[in-house]
Amino acid sequence: MTLRQLIQSVDPNDFHDSALFRQLKDIKPEYGANIRIKVRKNGGTISVTNVHVGSLGDIVASPIDVADGLHLTDSELLEAILGEMANEGFTDADAEVFWDDMTDLQKARIVR
């Protein structure tokens, strides 16, 4: 399952307060990257990697690999991924500036 498919599989009402969810829901997937989102359990917490590499279009097209034995609902999985993407500390204003930069393909290429 890709991040886009995961986003489409959850009830949008569960994420109505998430600006990041709304942003990702409307992003057109790009298929230029070959990066997989990895979800693991690390010392009792869920660890998500590879969600900061590439443009948002690349990220939503990325397949998700969940570690064997880690059982999460789609909503829990998406919440973990969104939490990592939002960096668990950005203010809404910081996040808006960050995602505006990430959706600008010229800037996204520089960040990569």
mmCIF file of C-alpha atoms in Angstrom:
data_model
loop_
_atom_site.group_PDB
_atom_site.id
_atom_site.type_symbol
_atom_site.label_atom_id
_atom_site.label_comp_id
_atom_site.label_asym_id
_atom_site.label_seq_id
_atom_site.Cartn_x
_atom_site.Cartn_y
_atom_site.Cartn_z
ATOM 1 C CA MET A 1 0.000 0.000 0.000
ATOM 2 C CA THR A 2 1.260 3.493 -0.816
ATOM 3 C CA LEU A 3 0.820 6.523 1.414
ATOM 4 C CA ARG A 4 -1.798 7.834 -1.024
ATOM 5 C CA GLN A 5 -3.780 4.597 -0.755
ATOM 6 C CA LEU A 6 -3.523 4.753 3.034
ATOM 7 C CA ILE A 7 -4.810 8.339 3.033
ATOM 8 C CA GLN A 8 -7.749 7.290 0.873
ATOM 9 C CA SER A 9 -8.540 4.303 3.130
ATOM 10 C CA VAL A 10 -9.139 6.242 6.354
ATOM 11 C CA ASP A 11 -12.163 8.244 7.418
ATOM 12 C CA PRO A 12 -11.258 11.868 6.589
ATOM 13 C CA ASN A 13 -13.341 13.030 9.572
ATOM 14 C CA ASP A 14 -10.778 11.399 11.871
ATOM 15 C CA PHE A 15 -8.126 13.765 10.486
ATOM 16 C CA HIS A 16 -10.199 16.916 9.868
ATOM 17 C CA ASP A 17 -7.934 18.949 12.198
ATOM 18 C CA SER A 18 -4.759 17.977 10.328
ATOM 19 C CA ALA A 19 -3.593 20.527 7.778
ATOM 20 C CA LEU A 20 -0.942 18.032 6.692
ATOM 21 C CA PHE A 21 -3.593 15.389 5.961
ATOM 22 C CA ARG A 22 -5.540 17.847 3.823
ATOM 23 C CA GLN A 23 -2.349 18.846 1.989
ATOM 24 C CA LEU A 24 -1.328 15.254 1.264
ATOM 25 C CA LYS A 25 -4.860 14.282 0.221
ATOM 26 C CA ASP A 26 -4.703 16.822 -2.609
ATOM 27 C CA ILE A 27 -1.121 16.149 -3.787
ATOM 28 C CA LYS A 28 -0.742 14.488 -7.160
ATOM 29 C CA PRO A 29 1.547 11.433 -6.850
ATOM 30 C CA GLU A 30 4.812 11.454 -8.752
ATOM 31 C CA TYR A 31 6.547 8.251 -9.601
ATOM 32 C CA GLY A 32 10.151 9.357 -9.930
ATOM 33 C CA ALA A 33 11.417 8.045 -6.604
ATOM 34 C CA ASN A 34 12.031 4.516 -5.454
ATOM 35 C CA ILE A 35 11.837 5.114 -1.703
ATOM 36 C CA ARG A 36 9.867 2.985 0.733
ATOM 37 C CA ILE A 37 8.386 4.343 3.954
ATOM 38 C CA LYS A 38 9.473 2.063 6.792
ATOM 39 C CA VAL A 39 7.476 1.628 10.005
ATOM 40 C CA ARG A 40 9.102 -0.238 12.888
ATOM 41 C CA LYS A 41 8.792 -0.522 16.646
ATOM 42 C CA ASN A 42 11.813 0.855 18.427
ATOM 43 C CA GLY A 43 11.974 0.566 22.205
ATOM 44 C CA GLY A 44 8.226 0.683 22.669
ATOM 45 C CA THR A 45 7.627 3.567 20.261
ATOM 46 C CA ILE A 46 6.743 3.498 16.601
ATOM 47 C CA SER A 47 9.560 4.659 14.332
ATOM 48 C CA VAL A 48 8.829 5.972 10.842
ATOM 49 C CA THR A 49 11.607 6.636 8.328
ATOM 50 C CA ASN A 50 11.947 7.875 4.749
ATOM 51 C CA VAL A 51 9.158 10.475 4.872
ATOM 52 C CA HIS A 52 11.479 13.465 4.525
ATOM 53 C CA VAL A 53 13.132 12.479 1.250
ATOM 54 C CA GLY A 54 11.845 13.848 -2.056
ATOM 55 C CA SER A 55 8.914 15.997 -3.008
ATOM 56 C CA LEU A 56 5.466 15.466 -1.509
ATOM 57 C CA GLY A 57 4.427 13.825 -4.774
ATOM 58 C CA ASP A 58 7.261 11.323 -4.335
ATOM 59 C CA ILE A 59 6.337 10.712 -0.693
ATOM 60 C CA VAL A 60 2.636 10.008 -1.315
ATOM 61 C CA ALA A 61 3.587 7.552 -4.054
ATOM 62 C CA SER A 62 5.949 5.683 -1.718
ATOM 63 C CA PRO A 63 5.000 2.156 -0.627
ATOM 64 C CA ILE A 64 4.786 1.546 3.118
ATOM 65 C CA ASP A 65 6.663 -1.359 4.731
ATOM 66 C CA VAL A 66 5.378 -2.252 8.200
ATOM 67 C CA ALA A 67 7.585 -4.526 10.314
ATOM 68 C CA ASP A 68 6.420 -8.091 10.789
ATOM 69 C CA GLY A 69 4.424 -8.466 13.969
ATOM 70 C CA LEU A 70 3.538 -4.771 14.195
ATOM 71 C CA HIS A 71 -0.242 -4.586 14.045
ATOM 72 C CA LEU A 72 -1.693 -1.126 13.462
ATOM 73 C CA THR A 73 -5.019 0.026 12.100
ATOM 74 C CA ASP A 74 -4.886 2.235 9.015
ATOM 75 C CA SER A 75 -5.688 5.247 11.201
ATOM 76 C CA GLU A 76 -2.909 4.427 13.689
ATOM 77 C CA LEU A 77 -0.445 3.903 10.847
ATOM 78 C CA LEU A 78 -1.388 7.194 9.196
ATOM 79 C CA GLU A 79 -1.212 9.008 12.532
ATOM 80 C CA ALA A 80 2.354 7.730 13.068
ATOM 81 C CA ILE A 81 3.402 8.764 9.566
ATOM 82 C CA LEU A 82 1.805 12.214 9.812
ATOM 83 C CA GLY A 83 3.414 12.685 13.233
ATOM 84 C CA GLU A 84 6.857 11.996 11.797
ATOM 85 C CA MET A 85 6.241 14.183 8.739
ATOM 86 C CA ALA A 86 5.062 17.042 10.941
ATOM 87 C CA ASN A 87 8.202 16.558 13.029
ATOM 88 C CA GLU A 88 6.130 16.510 16.243
ATOM 89 C CA GLY A 89 7.083 20.082 17.071
ATOM 90 C CA PHE A 90 6.422 22.430 14.207
ATOM 91 C CA THR A 91 3.956 25.163 14.925
ATOM 92 C CA ASP A 92 1.192 25.532 12.349
ATOM 93 C CA ALA A 93 2.985 28.568 10.903
ATOM 94 C CA ASP A 94 6.290 26.649 10.658
ATOM 95 C CA ALA A 95 4.541 23.720 9.020
ATOM 96 C CA GLU A 96 2.806 25.947 6.481
ATOM 97 C CA VAL A 97 6.093 27.542 5.414
ATOM 98 C CA PHE A 98 7.803 24.131 5.279
ATOM 99 C CA TRP A 99 5.106 22.527 3.113
ATOM 100 C CA ASP A 100 4.885 25.569 0.843
ATOM 101 C CA ASP A 101 8.607 25.130 0.212
ATOM 102 C CA MET A 102 8.232 21.367 -0.305
ATOM 103 C CA THR A 103 5.464 21.768 -2.867
ATOM 104 C CA ASP A 104 7.559 24.234 -4.874
ATOM 105 C CA LEU A 105 9.337 21.780 -7.190
ATOM 106 C CA GLN A 106 12.269 24.117 -7.759
ATOM 107 C CA LYS A 107 12.933 24.376 -4.014
ATOM 108 C CA ALA A 108 12.240 20.652 -3.483
ATOM 109 C CA ARG A 109 14.978 19.782 -5.943
ATOM 110 C CA ILE A 110 17.400 21.988 -4.003
ATOM 111 C CA VAL A 111 16.434 20.368 -0.690
ATOM 112 C CA ARG A 112 17.063 16.904 -2.109
#
